[in-house]
């Protein structure tokens, strides 16, 4: 069925905002974009769904999340990063079942749908995330994680992740979700993955022609571990009797030596990178997931976003998990990002709101290698779109839609979410889940995480 969606504003991202604009959707695709008057004349039989004083945009692209960790929102308010990770791993493995992780990932999907996020680059350990993403109707790349700081574990870990990836790949095709959901692989981070495992997984990503994502250059403790084998991660590895020989260089140089950069990886965080690192990243075609709120919450610092953008790197915005953020709200993330960098660099002209909207749509799509399908409202692209209410007390009056969304808005202004032509959210209801049931299930999961 062909339907016209219109609103006071249409923000195609690849073209200037259009007043009284509309987009025509047929099945899973965008058939036409233009003024409502024009498109009405062109498609006289198509019903019109008008959102009134609202803006229609392409769906938001969250390039880094951990849906399965939704149950940990507000549970790990431990400021020390290494201890935070250790606590998270322990609580997850000792207290939560695979059903709990599925509940957790389902709630994460509901939060994303309500926030107008239509595509996620999610790193996942459990297979629950893939399951929830398939059910949700959302689009995404699921980067299946692998861990293994022991060099001797590298071959077995590689075989295990390879088998898992083949099984999951088959499952995606079996359920017919291959147009929406893709697999990637994620060797977790330099302090949890041995050099040999990194090299082997990079090879595997070539062999399987899948994308690779890695937590990279996130903290000072990671810098210390790689420079001279000191700091909290070094101490933790020592305590566990795991040998680690510091390569004596930056994380990016280390990845270059291991052949990881040849896979043009998606690198998450990149807080501690310098100009030399950025030049290496540019040369390799690596992409960056910038997570400003998560980095700030841990006190990790401010990633050199403008230097990376000036160098021509593809950078998208990620919320990271709600265990550190504590919310999956890309509008808030974009506002925080703009304000943070403008304050730090004492430059009020660094970002305009249209550039921030591009960062959470088209730039994110590029980072996930999905720009041929999504990221803008253009003919032939997938019908992934959202509508944002501009009639609320906190965003009225408005004189420019991008300013209203980025500087006055939040995820809660989203009133409509569609992925591949399927309505996932409207009139306050998520269509792909029984939200009340998932919230009830989360109460059971939450009980297990209460107490030391
Ligand atoms: Zn992360």
CSV table of N, CA, C and O in Angstrom, one decimal, residues 223-272:
chain,number,residue,atom,x,y,z
A,223,UNK,N,45.8,3.1,28.2
A,223,UNK,CA,47.0,3.7,27.7
A,223,UNK,C,48.2,3.2,28.5
A,223,UNK,O,49.2,2.7,28.0
A,224,UNK,N,48.1,3.2,29.9
A,224,UNK,CA,49.1,2.7,30.7
A,224,UNK,C,49.5,1.2,30.5
A,224,UNK,O,50.6,0.8,30.4
A,225,UNK,N,48.4,0.4,30.3
A,225,UNK,CA,48.6,-1.0,30.0
A,225,UNK,C,49.5,-1.2,28.8
A,225,UNK,O,50.4,-2.0,28.8
A,226,UNK,N,49.1,-0.5,27.7
A,226,UNK,CA,49.8,-0.7,26.4
A,226,UNK,C,51.2,0.0,26.4
A,226,UNK,O,52.1,-0.5,25.8
A,227,UNK,N,51.3,1.1,27.1
A,227,UNK,CA,52.6,1.8,27.1
A,227,UNK,C,53.7,1.1,27.9
A,227,UNK,O,54.8,0.8,27.4
A,228,UNK,N,53.3,0.8,29.1
A,228,UNK,CA,54.4,0.2,30.0
A,228,UNK,C,53.9,-0.9,30.9
A,228,UNK,O,54.5,-1.3,31.9
A,229,UNK,N,52.7,-1.4,30.7
A,229,UNK,CA,52.2,-2.6,31.5
A,229,UNK,C,51.9,-2.2,32.9
A,229,UNK,O,52.1,-3.0,33.8
A,230,UNK,N,51.4,-1.0,33.1
A,230,UNK,CA,51.0,-0.5,34.5
A,230,UNK,C,49.5,-0.2,34.5
A,230,UNK,O,48.8,-0.3,33.5
A,231,UNK,N,49.0,0.3,35.6
A,231,UNK,CA,47.6,0.7,35.7
A,231,UNK,C,46.7,-0.4,36.2
A,231,UNK,O,47.1,-1.6,36.4
A,232,UNK,N,45.4,0.0,36.3
A,232,UNK,CA,44.4,-1.0,36.9
A,232,UNK,C,44.2,-2.2,36.0
A,232,UNK,O,44.0,-3.3,36.6
A,233,UNK,N,44.2,-2.1,34.7
A,233,UNK,CA,44.0,-3.3,33.9
A,233,UNK,C,45.2,-4.3,34.0
A,233,UNK,O,45.1,-5.5,34.0
A,234,UNK,N,46.4,-3.7,34.1
A,234,UNK,CA,47.6,-4.5,34.2
A,234,UNK,C,47.6,-5.2,35.6
A,234,UNK,O,47.9,-6.4,35.6
A,235,UNK,N,47.2,-4.5,36.6
A,235,UNK,CA,47.1,-5.1,37.9
A,235,UNK,C,46.1,-6.2,37.9
A,235,UNK,O,46.3,-7.3,38.5
A,236,UNK,N,44.9,-6.0,37.3
A,236,UNK,CA,43.9,-7.0,37.2
A,236,UNK,C,44.4,-8.3,36.5
A,236,UNK,O,44.2,-9.4,36.9
A,237,UNK,N,45.1,-8.1,35.4
A,237,UNK,CA,45.6,-9.2,34.6
A,237,UNK,C,46.7,-10.0,35.5
A,237,UNK,O,46.7,-11.2,35.5
A,238,UNK,N,47.5,-9.2,36.1
A,238,UNK,CA,48.5,-9.8,37.0
A,238,UNK,C,47.9,-10.7,38.1
A,238,UNK,O,48.3,-11.8,38.3
A,239,UNK,N,46.9,-10.1,38.7
A,239,UNK,CA,46.2,-10.8,39.8
A,239,UNK,C,45.7,-12.1,39.3
A,239,UNK,O,45.6,-13.1,40.1
A,240,UNK,N,45.2,-12.2,38.1
A,240,UNK,CA,44.6,-13.4,37.5
A,240,UNK,C,45.7,-14.3,36.9
A,240,UNK,O,45.4,-15.3,36.2
A,241,UNK,N,47.0,-13.9,37.0
A,241,UNK,CA,48.1,-14.7,36.5
A,241,UNK,C,48.1,-14.7,35.0
A,241,UNK,O,48.6,-15.7,34.4
A,242,UNK,N,47.6,-13.6,34.4
A,242,UNK,CA,47.6,-13.6,32.9
A,242,UNK,C,48.8,-12.7,32.4
A,242,UNK,O,48.9,-11.6,32.8
A,243,UNK,N,49.6,-13.3,31.6
A,243,UNK,CA,50.8,-12.6,31.1
A,243,UNK,C,50.4,-11.6,30.0
A,243,UNK,O,49.6,-11.8,29.2
A,244,UNK,N,50.9,-10.4,30.1
A,244,UNK,CA,50.7,-9.4,29.1
A,244,UNK,C,52.0,-8.6,28.9
A,244,UNK,O,52.5,-8.0,29.8
A,245,UNK,N,52.5,-8.6,27.6
A,245,UNK,CA,53.7,-7.9,27.3
A,245,UNK,C,53.2,-6.6,26.6
A,245,UNK,O,52.6,-6.6,25.6
A,246,UNK,N,53.5,-5.5,27.3
A,246,UNK,CA,53.1,-4.2,26.8
A,246,UNK,C,53.8,-3.9,25.5
A,246,UNK,O,55.1,-4.0,25.4
A,247,UNK,N,53.1,-3.6,24.4
A,247,UNK,CA,53.7,-3.3,23.1
A,247,UNK,C,54.5,-2.0,23.1
A,247,UNK,O,55.3,-1.7,22.2
A,248,UNK,N,54.2,-1.1,24.1
A,248,UNK,CA,55.0,0.2,24.2
A,248,UNK,C,54.5,1.2,23.2
A,248,UNK,O,55.3,2.0,22.7
A,249,UNK,N,53.2,1.2,22.9
A,249,UNK,CA,52.7,2.1,21.9
A,249,UNK,C,51.3,2.4,22.2
A,249,UNK,O,50.7,1.9,23.2
A,250,UNK,N,50.7,3.2,21.3
A,250,UNK,CA,49.2,3.5,21.5
A,250,UNK,C,48.4,2.4,21.0
A,250,UNK,O,48.9,1.5,20.3
A,251,UNK,N,47.1,2.4,21.4
A,251,UNK,CA,46.2,1.3,21.0
A,251,UNK,C,46.1,1.3,19.5
A,251,UNK,O,46.1,0.2,18.9
A,252,UNK,N,46.1,2.4,18.8
A,252,UNK,CA,45.9,2.5,17.4
A,252,UNK,C,47.2,1.9,16.7
A,252,UNK,O,47.1,1.1,15.7
A,253,UNK,N,48.4,2.2,17.2
A,253,UNK,CA,49.6,1.6,16.7
A,253,UNK,C,49.6,0.1,16.9
A,253,UNK,O,50.1,-0.6,16.0
A,254,UNK,N,49.2,-0.3,18.1
A,254,UNK,CA,49.1,-1.7,18.4
A,254,UNK,C,48.2,-2.4,17.4
A,254,UNK,O,48.6,-3.5,16.8
A,255,UNK,N,47.0,-1.9,17.1
A,255,UNK,CA,46.1,-2.5,16.1
A,255,UNK,C,46.7,-2.5,14.7
A,255,UNK,O,46.5,-3.4,14.0
A,256,UNK,N,47.5,-1.5,14.4
A,256,UNK,CA,48.2,-1.5,13.1
A,256,UNK,C,49.2,-2.7,13.0
A,256,UNK,O,49.2,-3.4,12.1
A,257,UNK,N,50.0,-2.8,14.1
A,257,UNK,CA,51.0,-3.9,14.1
A,257,UNK,C,50.3,-5.3,14.0
A,257,UNK,O,50.9,-6.2,13.4
A,258,UNK,N,49.1,-5.4,14.6
A,258,UNK,CA,48.4,-6.7,14.6
A,258,UNK,C,47.7,-7.0,13.3
A,258,UNK,O,47.1,-8.1,13.2
A,259,UNK,N,47.6,-6.0,12.5
A,259,UNK,CA,46.9,-6.2,11.2
A,259,UNK,C,45.4,-5.9,11.4
A,259,UNK,O,44.6,-6.1,10.4
A,260,UNK,N,45.0,-5.4,12.5
A,260,UNK,CA,43.6,-5.2,12.8
A,260,UNK,C,43.1,-4.0,12.0
A,260,UNK,O,41.9,-4.0,11.5
A,261,UNK,N,43.9,-3.0,11.8
A,261,UNK,CA,43.5,-1.8,11.0
A,261,UNK,C,43.2,-2.1,9.6
A,261,UNK,O,42.4,-1.4,8.9
A,262,UNK,N,43.8,-3.2,9.1
A,262,UNK,CA,43.5,-3.6,7.7
A,262,UNK,C,42.1,-3.9,7.5
A,262,UNK,O,41.6,-3.9,6.3
A,263,UNK,N,41.4,-4.3,8.5
A,263,UNK,CA,40.0,-4.7,8.4
A,263,UNK,C,39.1,-3.4,8.5
A,263,UNK,O,37.9,-3.6,8.5
A,264,UNK,N,39.7,-2.2,8.5
A,264,UNK,CA,38.9,-1.0,8.5
A,264,UNK,C,37.8,-1.1,9.6
A,264,UNK,O,36.6,-0.9,9.3
A,265,UNK,N,38.3,-1.3,10.9
A,265,UNK,CA,37.3,-1.6,11.9
A,265,UNK,C,36.5,-0.4,12.3
A,265,UNK,O,36.8,0.8,12.0
A,266,UNK,N,35.4,-0.7,13.0
A,266,UNK,CA,34.6,0.4,13.7
A,266,UNK,C,35.2,0.5,15.1
A,266,UNK,O,35.1,-0.5,15.9
A,267,UNK,N,35.8,1.6,15.4
A,267,UNK,CA,36.5,1.8,16.7
A,267,UNK,C,35.6,2.6,17.7
A,267,UNK,O,35.3,3.7,17.4
A,268,UNK,N,35.3,2.0,18.8
A,268,UNK,CA,34.4,2.6,19.8
A,268,UNK,C,35.2,3.4,20.8
A,268,UNK,O,36.1,2.9,21.4
A,269,UNK,N,34.8,4.7,21.0
A,269,UNK,CA,35.4,5.6,21.9
A,269,UNK,C,36.5,6.5,21.4
A,269,UNK,O,36.3,7.7,21.2
A,270,UNK,N,37.7,6.0,21.1
A,270,UNK,CA,38.8,6.7,20.6
A,270,UNK,C,39.0,8.1,21.4
A,270,UNK,O,39.1,9.1,20.8
A,271,UNK,N,39.0,8.0,22.7
A,271,UNK,CA,39.2,9.2,23.5
A,271,UNK,C,40.7,9.6,23.5
A,271,UNK,O,41.0,10.8,23.5
A,272,UNK,N,41.6,8.6,23.7
A,272,UNK,CA,43.0,8.9,23.9
A,272,UNK,C,43.8,8.9,22.6
A,272,UNK,O,45.1,8.8,22.7
